[in-house]
One Martini backbone bead per residue (centre of mass of N, CA, C, O) as a GRO file, in nm:
protein
  144
    1MET     BB    1   3.348  -1.863  -3.761
    2ALA     BB    2   3.609  -1.797  -3.971
    3ASN     BB    3   3.927  -1.924  -3.973
    4LEU     BB    4   4.234  -1.762  -4.034
    5HIS     BB    5   4.546  -1.792  -4.192
    6ILE     BB    6   4.890  -1.753  -4.253
    7VAL     BB    7   5.046  -1.776  -4.581
    8PRO     BB    8   5.344  -1.844  -4.719
    9ARG     BB    9   5.466  -1.717  -5.042
   10LYS     BB   10   5.594  -1.723  -5.340
   11GLY     BB   11   5.614  -1.410  -5.528
   12ARG     BB   12   5.499  -1.144  -5.725
   13ASN     BB   13   5.557  -0.817  -5.716
   14LEU     BB   14   5.371  -0.589  -5.890
   15SER     BB   15   5.538  -0.320  -5.832
   16THR     BB   16   5.849  -0.463  -5.879
   17ASP     BB   17   5.880  -0.757  -6.018
   18GLU     BB   18   5.953  -0.937  -5.765
   19GLN     BB   19   6.065  -1.184  -5.579
   20GLN     BB   20   5.869  -1.290  -5.291
   21GLU     BB   21   5.741  -1.295  -4.983
   22LEU     BB   22   5.404  -1.375  -4.930
   23TYR     BB   23   5.073  -1.312  -4.791
   24PHE     BB   24   4.797  -1.532  -4.709
   25PRO     BB   25   4.483  -1.629  -4.683
   26ALA     BB   26   4.353  -1.914  -4.492
   27VAL     BB   27   4.191  -2.182  -4.407
   28GLN     BB   28   4.110  -2.304  -4.083
   29TYR     BB   29   4.053  -2.610  -4.004
   30ALA     BB   30   3.841  -2.786  -3.765
   31GLY     BB   31   3.786  -3.040  -3.956
   32THR     BB   32   3.586  -3.343  -3.994
   33ILE     BB   33   3.288  -3.445  -4.152
   34ASP     BB   34   3.115  -3.723  -4.144
   35THR     BB   35   2.850  -3.916  -4.221
   36LYS     BB   36   2.767  -3.983  -3.932
   37GLU     BB   37   2.763  -3.689  -3.826
   38LEU     BB   38   2.568  -3.578  -4.036
   39ALA     BB   39   2.332  -3.767  -3.973
   40ARG     BB   40   2.298  -3.674  -3.681
   41ALA     BB   41   2.238  -3.375  -3.742
   42ILE     BB   42   1.993  -3.421  -3.930
   43SER     BB   43   1.816  -3.583  -3.730
   44GLN     BB   44   1.780  -3.330  -3.536
   45ARG     BB   45   1.607  -3.171  -3.782
   46THR     BB   46   1.431  -3.430  -3.790
   47SER     BB   47   1.227  -3.739  -3.806
   48LEU     BB   48   1.485  -3.889  -3.848
   49SER     BB   49   1.706  -4.117  -3.823
   50THR     BB   50   2.031  -4.175  -3.841
   51GLY     BB   51   2.003  -4.432  -4.019
   52ASP     BB   52   1.821  -4.307  -4.236
   53VAL     BB   53   2.015  -4.084  -4.323
   54LYS     BB   54   2.253  -4.265  -4.396
   55ASN     BB   55   2.101  -4.417  -4.620
   56VAL     BB   56   2.054  -4.168  -4.795
   57LEU     BB   57   2.353  -4.088  -4.832
   58ASP     BB   58   2.438  -4.355  -4.963
   59ALA     BB   59   2.237  -4.337  -5.200
   60LEU     BB   60   2.343  -4.071  -5.311
   61SER     BB   61   2.622  -4.173  -5.386
   62VAL     BB   62   2.532  -4.388  -5.589
   63GLU     BB   63   2.361  -4.201  -5.775
   64LEU     BB   64   2.581  -3.999  -5.843
   65GLN     BB   65   2.772  -4.197  -5.982
   66ARG     BB   66   2.575  -4.300  -6.196
   67ASP     BB   67   2.494  -4.027  -6.329
   68LEU     BB   68   2.779  -3.936  -6.407
   69ALA     BB   69   2.844  -4.193  -6.581
   70LEU     BB   70   2.577  -4.101  -6.768
   71SER     BB   71   2.613  -3.776  -6.819
   72TYR     BB   72   2.501  -3.627  -6.577
   73LYS     BB   73   2.370  -3.368  -6.417
   74VAL     BB   74   2.371  -3.273  -6.064
   75GLN     BB   75   2.100  -3.116  -5.890
   76LEU     BB   76   2.104  -2.962  -5.563
   77ASP     BB   77   1.912  -2.807  -5.373
   78GLY     BB   78   2.123  -2.599  -5.176
   79VAL     BB   79   2.408  -2.716  -5.296
   80GLY     BB   80   2.435  -2.811  -5.620
   81THR     BB   81   2.658  -2.895  -5.895
   82PHE     BB   82   2.733  -3.191  -6.076
   83ARG     BB   83   3.017  -3.285  -6.296
   84ALA     BB   84   3.171  -3.429  -6.542
   85THR     BB   85   3.522  -3.468  -6.633
   86VAL     BB   86   3.773  -3.412  -6.895
   87LYS     BB   87   4.108  -3.504  -7.000
   88GLY     BB   88   4.308  -3.460  -7.305
   89SER     BB   89   4.417  -3.535  -7.603
   90SER     BB   90   4.492  -3.423  -7.916
   91LYS     BB   91   4.382  -3.417  -8.259
   92PRO     BB   92   4.375  -3.332  -8.595
   93THR     BB   93   4.134  -3.542  -8.608
   94GLU     BB   94   3.842  -3.701  -8.547
   95GLU     BB   95   3.932  -3.997  -8.626
   96GLU     BB   96   4.180  -4.005  -8.410
   97LEU     BB   97   3.980  -3.987  -8.189
   98SER     BB   98   3.956  -4.136  -7.857
   99ALA     BB   99   3.889  -4.266  -7.550
  100SER     BB  100   4.205  -4.317  -7.495
  101ASP     BB  101   4.264  -3.990  -7.474
  102VAL     BB  102   4.189  -4.007  -7.189
  103GLU     BB  103   4.364  -3.897  -6.886
  104LYS     BB  104   4.123  -3.750  -6.715
  105VAL     BB  105   3.900  -3.765  -6.440
  106GLY     BB  106   3.613  -3.583  -6.302
  107VAL     BB  107   3.471  -3.341  -6.064
  108HIS     BB  108   3.238  -3.079  -6.073
  109TYR     BB  109   3.166  -2.811  -5.840
  110THR     BB  110   2.871  -2.605  -5.794
  111PRO     BB  111   2.759  -2.392  -5.591
  112ASP     BB  112   2.512  -2.263  -5.447
  113LYS     BB  113   2.416  -1.946  -5.383
  114GLU     BB  114   2.361  -1.985  -5.077
  115ILE     BB  115   2.641  -2.084  -5.001
  116MET     BB  116   2.803  -1.842  -5.100
  117GLN     BB  117   2.656  -1.631  -4.929
  118SER     BB  118   2.720  -1.756  -4.655
  119LEU     BB  119   3.030  -1.727  -4.684
  120ARG     BB  120   3.032  -1.417  -4.723
  121ASP     BB  121   2.868  -1.366  -4.438
  122THR     BB  122   3.090  -1.481  -4.281
  123PRO     BB  123   3.274  -1.433  -4.034
  124ARG     BB  124   3.614  -1.321  -3.987
  125LYS     BB  125   3.936  -1.454  -3.854
  126LEU     BB  126   4.258  -1.367  -3.781
  127VAL     BB  127   4.491  -1.608  -3.619
  128GLY     BB  128   4.746  -1.657  -3.791
  129LYS     BB  129   4.969  -1.877  -3.787
  130PRO     BB  130   5.040  -2.176  -3.850
  131ALA     BB  131   5.137  -2.447  -3.767
  132LYS     BB  132   5.447  -2.561  -3.808
  133LYS     BB  133   5.386  -2.816  -3.977
  134GLN     BB  134   5.202  -2.673  -4.180
  135ALA     BB  135   5.408  -2.466  -4.283
  136GLU     BB  136   5.611  -2.679  -4.384
  137ALA     BB  137   5.415  -2.814  -4.585
  138VAL     BB  138   5.369  -2.567  -4.760
  139GLU     BB  139   5.665  -2.517  -4.835
  140GLU     BB  140   5.716  -2.799  -4.958
  141ALA     BB  141   5.492  -2.785  -5.180
  142GLN     BB  142   5.625  -2.536  -5.332
  143THR     BB  143   5.902  -2.702  -5.414
  144ILE     BB  144   5.764  -2.932  -5.608
   0.00000   0.00000   0.00000
């Protein structure tokens, strides 16, 4: 079950067009699963050892980086598609544009349909307000 908490944010009330504090649902994360833990879980579902699975995940990371750097989209069945992205400044003519005009590079991930359907089908429970420190961090992030 996905636990959701309530996050307050300043926003515009569409019915009155006034700024006010509004409340939104947000995922309350249960923690982080690292590569070692993921390898252990996968090894329990397969005939591979934890070390073998970790080696495969490490190799996947290296290959994913290489393929994205070579301008390939990487599609993993049941996982999704990864592709490199860039943002940069524009120039009035083609001749003026160069690779140095790229300001930011990134990776875009599009989840596989099965992942999205699984998330849609997962029961949700609203558990209330986030912990005080988390709520203060959210409020502080909104004022920056």
